[in-house]
Amino acid sequence: MPVQYKDYYATLGVAKTASQDELRKAFRKLARQYHPDVAKDKKTAEAKFKEINEAYEVLGDADKRKRYDELGADWEHGPQQPPPGWGRGGGQGFGGFGDGGGFSGTGFSDFFEQFFSGGGGARQGFPGGFGGAQQPARGSDIEADLLVTIEEALHGAKKKISFRRDGRSDVETYEVRIPKGVREGQKIRLAGQGEAGRRGQAGDLYLIVRFEKHPDYTIDGSDLIYDLEVPVWQAVLGDNASIPTPDGSVRLKIPSCSQPDRKFRIKGRGLPTGSTTRGDFYVRLVVLLPNDLTPEQRAVWEKLARASGEVAGTTR
């Protein structure tokens, strides 16, 4: 069946002209709303959360967004016109473009896999054996992305994946164990679940771990970065703040006269770097300036300017 076009802008509820900052804010707002840990209807929320994550995975990346915009330029005015190479490289056993196969449970839609996942949803590798037409040959290996949350990477988990092979109506489901400490790019092997061999051994299915976008944290290698938004007075006067880390909340002291973009390091609260080691957690200070002032607030700022030896409307 044909792959259905996804309107990622509509998913995030933003205009096609939205800035990266607007996209980030929209994603965070929706992701917090539909995060399975807080939603009452967890099944519906999980599906919605994956849609939001997929949309931001594309629109939040400048290169992917450009490719997506080129693809979708005319989608409202007629049938979708796939670009050159559409469907090329897709795994034949798990459904290339229009072949009736499908692969689900990894966290990304067929549309995403076809265009933004490095050459097709389930990507077919090289056969494991060679020889003439009459000789047995091992089946090809298959690769597909597997979307994993930060929490699953830290603590381990089990996930179900499903696929329908080309030309078959039955759906095969497997439970995949995500090991504690798994890293992005790591491959999880399902032996014998790739392409069928020609009178020989079947190939393997390799699931490539991709970390899910998080509403609160930005991933930087093995480190996590949390943007702490504070009003200007809090940065100037100093304060205490509660910081949500994957291991629970911690109290952070914000010293007085803290500058914008200052980073505070919390050691060992990042992503796994080994079986027993982890990266760090950084809190980045985002100082919020007022968008407008009441007459009373303006009077206070002018008083502060005079006390600082400055005259309103000029700089030293």
Short mmCIF file of C-alpha atoms in Angstrom, two decimals:
data_model
loop_
_atom_site.label_atom_id
_atom_site.label_comp_id
_atom_site.label_asym_id
_atom_site.label_seq_id
_atom_site.Cartn_x
_atom_site.Cartn_y
_atom_site.Cartn_z
CA MET A 1 0.00 0.00 0.00
CA PRO A 2 1.25 3.53 -0.76
CA VAL A 3 3.05 5.48 1.92
CA GLN A 4 0.90 8.30 3.27
CA TYR A 5 2.28 11.83 3.37
CA LYS A 6 2.70 13.29 6.86
CA ASP A 7 2.06 16.97 7.53
CA TYR A 8 4.61 17.54 10.28
CA TYR A 9 3.76 21.23 10.61
CA ALA A 10 0.13 20.34 11.37
CA THR A 11 1.28 17.70 13.85
CA LEU A 12 3.16 20.35 15.84
CA GLY A 13 0.47 22.99 15.25
CA VAL A 14 2.84 25.55 13.72
CA ALA A 15 3.04 27.50 10.47
CA LYS A 16 5.41 26.44 7.71
CA THR A 17 7.33 29.65 8.37
CA ALA A 18 7.90 28.80 12.05
CA SER A 19 11.36 29.53 13.43
CA GLN A 20 13.45 26.84 15.12
CA ASP A 21 12.66 28.41 18.48
CA GLU A 22 8.92 28.26 17.74
CA LEU A 23 9.26 24.61 16.66
CA ARG A 24 11.13 23.75 19.84
CA LYS A 25 8.54 25.43 22.05
CA ALA A 26 5.66 23.72 20.22
CA PHE A 27 7.34 20.33 20.53
CA ARG A 28 8.05 20.75 24.22
CA LYS A 29 4.50 21.87 24.98
CA LEU A 30 2.92 18.93 23.14
CA ALA A 31 5.49 16.40 24.33
CA ARG A 32 4.85 17.29 27.96
CA GLN A 33 1.10 17.06 27.35
CA TYR A 34 1.22 13.63 25.71
CA HIS A 35 4.14 12.05 27.53
CA PRO A 36 2.99 8.52 28.48
CA ASP A 37 4.27 8.98 32.03
CA VAL A 38 1.75 11.74 32.75
CA ALA A 39 -1.18 11.06 30.38
CA LYS A 40 -4.23 9.19 31.64
CA ASP A 41 -4.89 7.36 28.36
CA LYS A 42 -1.39 5.91 27.98
CA LYS A 43 -2.02 3.98 24.75
CA THR A 44 -3.41 6.99 22.89
CA ALA A 45 -0.78 9.28 24.41
CA GLU A 46 2.07 6.98 23.36
CA ALA A 47 0.92 6.99 19.73
CA LYS A 48 0.51 10.76 19.76
CA PHE A 49 3.88 11.22 21.46
CA LYS A 50 5.59 9.22 18.71
CA GLU A 51 3.92 11.37 16.02
CA ILE A 52 5.13 14.54 17.76
CA ASN A 53 8.61 13.09 18.15
CA GLU A 54 8.80 12.11 14.49
CA ALA A 55 7.66 15.55 13.36
CA TYR A 56 10.30 17.29 15.47
CA GLU A 57 12.95 14.77 14.40
CA VAL A 58 12.50 16.13 10.86
CA LEU A 59 11.58 19.79 11.35
CA GLY A 60 14.08 20.31 14.17
CA ASP A 61 16.95 19.34 11.84
CA ALA A 62 17.79 21.98 9.21
CA ASP A 63 18.82 19.49 6.52
CA LYS A 64 15.87 17.18 7.04
CA ARG A 65 13.49 20.14 7.13
CA LYS A 66 14.82 21.39 3.79
CA ARG A 67 14.33 17.97 2.20
CA TYR A 68 10.85 17.74 3.68
CA ASP A 69 9.86 21.19 2.42
CA GLU A 70 11.08 20.31 -1.07
CA LEU A 71 9.09 17.11 -0.99
CA GLY A 72 5.92 18.74 0.28
CA ALA A 73 5.93 21.94 -1.76
CA ASP A 74 2.97 20.83 -3.94
CA TRP A 75 1.30 18.26 -1.79
CA GLU A 76 -1.83 20.37 -1.27
CA HIS A 77 -2.36 20.93 -5.00
CA GLY A 78 -2.34 17.40 -6.32
CA PRO A 79 -0.93 13.89 -6.05
CA GLN A 80 2.38 13.57 -4.31
CA GLN A 81 5.35 13.51 -6.68
CA PRO A 82 8.13 11.42 -5.13
CA PRO A 83 11.65 12.72 -5.71
CA PRO A 84 14.27 10.67 -7.58
CA GLY A 85 15.28 7.61 -5.62
CA TRP A 86 11.93 7.21 -3.84
CA GLY A 87 11.79 3.73 -2.38
CA ARG A 88 15.24 2.82 -3.68
CA GLY A 89 17.18 0.83 -1.12
CA GLY A 90 14.11 -0.16 0.88
CA GLY A 91 14.16 -3.68 2.24
CA GLN A 92 12.17 -5.88 -0.10
CA GLY A 93 11.22 -8.34 2.60
CA PHE A 94 9.72 -5.71 4.93
CA GLY A 95 8.01 -3.51 2.44
CA GLY A 96 9.49 -1.05 0.01
CA PHE A 97 7.32 1.67 -1.56
CA GLY A 98 3.98 0.32 -2.67
CA ASP A 99 4.80 -3.35 -2.22
CA GLY A 100 2.24 -4.10 0.44
CA GLY A 101 4.72 -4.82 3.21
CA GLY A 102 5.09 -2.90 6.44
CA PHE A 103 7.27 -2.48 9.50
CA SER A 104 6.02 -0.99 12.74
CA GLY A 105 6.84 -0.80 16.40
CA THR A 106 10.20 0.90 15.89
CA GLY A 107 8.74 4.34 16.58
CA PHE A 108 8.82 5.88 13.09
CA SER A 109 6.21 5.79 10.34
CA ASP A 110 6.80 4.30 6.88
CA PHE A 111 6.83 7.85 5.49
CA PHE A 112 9.70 8.86 7.77
CA GLU A 113 11.63 5.67 7.11
CA GLN A 114 11.40 6.08 3.34
CA PHE A 115 12.69 9.65 3.26
CA PHE A 116 14.73 10.40 6.36
CA SER A 117 16.21 7.15 7.62
CA GLY A 118 19.17 6.61 5.36
CA GLY A 119 17.69 4.84 2.36
CA GLY A 120 14.44 3.16 3.35
CA GLY A 121 12.50 1.85 6.29
CA ALA A 122 13.79 -1.67 6.55
CA ARG A 123 17.14 -1.42 4.81
CA GLN A 124 18.47 -4.45 3.05
CA GLY A 125 22.12 -5.31 3.48
CA PHE A 126 24.40 -7.58 1.50
CA PRO A 127 23.63 -11.27 1.21
CA GLY A 128 25.63 -13.49 3.51
CA GLY A 129 26.66 -15.86 0.74
CA PHE A 130 27.57 -15.88 -2.94
CA GLY A 131 27.45 -18.37 -5.71
CA GLY A 132 25.74 -19.47 -8.88
CA ALA A 133 22.01 -19.58 -9.36
CA GLN A 134 21.84 -23.24 -8.33
CA GLN A 135 23.92 -22.91 -5.17
CA PRO A 136 22.50 -22.28 -1.67
CA ALA A 137 22.89 -18.72 -0.41
CA ARG A 138 22.32 -17.06 2.94
CA GLY A 139 19.54 -14.48 3.04
CA SER A 140 20.26 -10.75 3.24
CA ASP A 141 20.44 -8.91 6.55
CA ILE A 142 17.85 -6.22 7.24
CA GLU A 143 18.32 -2.96 9.15
CA ALA A 144 15.68 -0.69 10.69
CA ASP A 145 15.68 2.14 13.23
CA LEU A 146 14.42 1.54 16.75
CA LEU A 147 13.24 4.55 18.72
CA VAL A 148 14.36 4.33 22.37
CA THR A 149 13.62 6.72 25.21
CA ILE A 150 16.27 8.08 27.55
CA GLU A 151 14.64 6.20 30.41
CA GLU A 152 14.75 2.92 28.46
CA ALA A 153 18.44 3.44 27.70
CA LEU A 154 19.20 4.06 31.37
CA HIS A 155 17.20 1.24 32.89
CA GLY A 156 16.65 -1.26 30.07
CA ALA A 157 13.26 -2.30 28.73
CA LYS A 158 11.32 -4.65 26.50
CA LYS A 159 9.55 -3.43 23.35
CA LYS A 160 7.35 -5.14 20.80
CA ILE A 161 7.95 -4.71 17.09
CA SER A 162 5.68 -5.95 14.31
CA PHE A 163 6.14 -6.42 10.60
CA ARG A 164 4.30 -7.85 7.62
CA ARG A 165 6.51 -9.41 5.01
CA ASP A 166 6.03 -8.72 1.31
CA GLY A 167 3.04 -10.53 -0.10
CA ARG A 168 1.86 -11.91 3.23
CA SER A 169 -1.21 -10.96 5.24
CA ASP A 170 -0.06 -12.24 8.63
CA VAL A 171 1.73 -9.90 11.03
CA GLU A 172 4.78 -11.16 12.89
CA THR A 173 5.46 -9.72 16.34
CA TYR A 174 8.62 -9.99 18.36
CA GLU A 175 9.62 -8.77 21.80
CA VAL A 176 12.96 -6.99 21.77
CA ARG A 177 15.07 -6.61 24.89
CA ILE A 178 16.76 -3.22 25.15
CA PRO A 179 19.82 -3.71 27.35
CA LYS A 180 20.54 -1.31 30.18
CA GLY A 181 23.16 1.20 29.05
CA VAL A 182 22.40 0.92 25.33
CA ARG A 183 23.96 3.71 23.26
CA GLU A 184 22.72 5.55 20.20
CA GLY A 185 23.82 3.84 17.01
CA GLN A 186 24.19 0.49 18.74
CA LYS A 187 22.66 -2.45 16.87
CA ILE A 188 20.35 -5.02 18.42
CA ARG A 189 20.42 -8.30 16.48
CA LEU A 190 17.46 -10.58 15.90
CA ALA A 191 19.03 -13.71 14.46
CA GLY A 192 17.31 -15.32 11.50
CA GLN A 193 14.66 -12.60 11.07
CA GLY A 194 16.08 -11.07 7.91
CA GLU A 195 15.56 -12.18 4.32
CA ALA A 196 14.91 -15.86 3.68
CA GLY A 197 17.84 -17.68 2.17
CA ARG A 198 17.91 -19.58 -1.11
CA ARG A 199 17.97 -23.11 0.28
CA GLY A 200 20.24 -21.66 2.96
CA GLN A 201 20.24 -19.84 6.29
CA ALA A 202 18.05 -16.74 6.71
CA GLY A 203 19.67 -13.35 7.26
CA ASP A 204 19.44 -11.33 10.47
CA LEU A 205 17.42 -8.27 11.45
CA TYR A 206 19.44 -5.44 13.00
CA LEU A 207 17.63 -2.70 14.92
CA ILE A 208 19.68 0.49 15.09
CA VAL A 209 19.05 2.42 18.32
CA ARG A 210 17.90 6.02 17.88
CA PHE A 211 17.21 8.15 20.96
CA GLU A 212 13.79 9.70 21.15
CA LYS A 213 13.55 13.48 21.41
CA HIS A 214 12.84 14.57 24.97
CA PRO A 215 10.66 17.54 25.98
CA ASP A 216 13.14 18.67 28.65
CA TYR A 217 16.61 17.50 27.64
CA THR A 218 18.88 18.01 24.66
CA ILE A 219 21.29 15.18 23.94
CA ASP A 220 24.93 16.08 23.32
CA GLY A 221 26.88 12.87 22.90
CA SER A 222 26.60 11.15 26.27
CA ASP A 223 25.66 14.38 28.07
CA LEU A 224 22.20 15.79 28.71
CA ILE A 225 21.48 19.53 28.66
CA TYR A 226 18.53 21.09 30.44
CA ASP A 227 17.56 24.70 29.71
CA LEU A 228 16.53 26.43 32.92
CA GLU A 229 14.47 29.51 32.11
CA VAL A 230 14.66 32.19 34.80
CA PRO A 231 13.50 35.82 34.91
CA VAL A 232 16.24 38.42 34.83
CA TRP A 233 15.84 39.30 38.50
CA GLN A 234 16.44 35.68 39.49
CA ALA A 235 19.70 35.58 37.54
CA VAL A 236 20.80 38.88 39.09
CA LEU A 237 19.81 38.21 42.69
CA GLY A 238 20.39 34.46 42.76
CA ASP A 239 17.98 31.76 43.90
CA ASN A 240 17.44 28.03 44.30
CA ALA A 241 15.76 25.90 41.63
CA SER A 242 14.46 22.34 41.39
CA ILE A 243 15.99 20.52 38.40
CA PRO A 244 14.32 17.41 36.92
CA THR A 245 16.98 14.84 36.01
CA PRO A 246 16.34 11.27 34.77
CA ASP A 247 17.20 10.10 38.29
CA GLY A 248 14.85 12.48 40.09
CA SER A 249 14.83 16.14 41.05
CA VAL A 250 17.88 17.88 42.48
CA ARG A 251 18.25 21.33 44.05
CA LEU A 252 20.51 23.78 42.27
CA LYS A 253 21.82 27.02 43.73
CA ILE A 254 21.90 29.86 41.22
CA PRO A 255 24.58 32.34 42.36
CA SER A 256 23.85 36.04 42.12
CA CYS A 257 24.92 37.83 38.92
CA SER A 258 24.76 34.60 36.89
CA GLN A 259 25.26 35.32 33.20
CA PRO A 260 23.03 33.98 30.38
CA ASP A 261 24.11 30.58 28.98
CA ARG A 262 26.10 29.77 32.10
CA LYS A 263 26.28 25.99 32.57
CA PHE A 264 26.10 24.09 35.83
CA ARG A 265 27.42 20.52 35.77
CA ILE A 266 25.83 17.64 37.62
CA LYS A 267 28.29 14.79 37.30
CA GLY A 268 27.22 11.31 36.25
CA ARG A 269 23.57 12.04 35.48
CA GLY A 270 23.82 11.80 31.69
CA LEU A 271 23.52 8.89 29.26
CA PRO A 272 25.41 5.61 29.58
CA THR A 273 28.97 5.56 28.27
CA GLY A 274 29.57 1.98 29.39
CA SER A 275 28.03 -0.69 31.59
CA THR A 276 28.71 1.31 34.77
CA THR A 277 29.66 4.80 33.57
CA ARG A 278 27.58 7.75 32.44
CA GLY A 279 28.01 11.18 30.95
CA ASP A 280 27.09 14.37 32.76
CA PHE A 281 23.97 16.49 33.14
CA TYR A 282 24.27 20.21 32.41
CA VAL A 283 21.87 22.96 33.40
CA ARG A 284 22.06 25.89 30.96
CA LEU A 285 20.76 29.20 32.22
CA VAL A 286 18.28 30.91 29.88
CA VAL A 287 17.58 34.44 31.13
CA LEU A 288 14.14 35.71 30.15
CA LEU A 289 13.81 39.42 29.42
CA PRO A 290 10.41 41.13 29.73
CA ASN A 291 8.40 41.57 26.53
CA ASP A 292 6.79 44.77 27.80
CA LEU A 293 6.73 46.90 30.96
CA THR A 294 4.02 48.45 33.05
CA PRO A 295 4.58 52.09 34.08
CA GLU A 296 5.50 50.91 37.55
CA GLN A 297 8.02 48.38 36.23
CA ARG A 298 9.55 50.96 33.89
CA ALA A 299 10.00 53.34 36.82
CA VAL A 300 11.84 50.63 38.76
CA TRP A 301 14.15 49.87 35.81
CA GLU A 302 14.87 53.57 35.30
CA LYS A 303 15.68 53.87 38.99
CA LEU A 304 18.01 50.88 38.66
CA ALA A 305 19.66 52.46 35.62
CA ARG A 306 20.32 55.67 37.55
CA ALA A 307 21.67 53.70 40.49
CA SER A 308 24.02 51.92 38.09
CA GLY A 309 25.36 55.27 36.85
CA GLU A 310 23.55 55.10 33.54
CA VAL A 311 21.09 57.46 31.93
CA ALA A 312 18.00 55.95 30.36
CA GLY A 313 18.33 55.73 26.60
CA THR A 314 22.15 55.74 26.59
CA THR A 315 24.90 53.24 27.27
CA ARG A 316 28.32 53.67 28.72
#
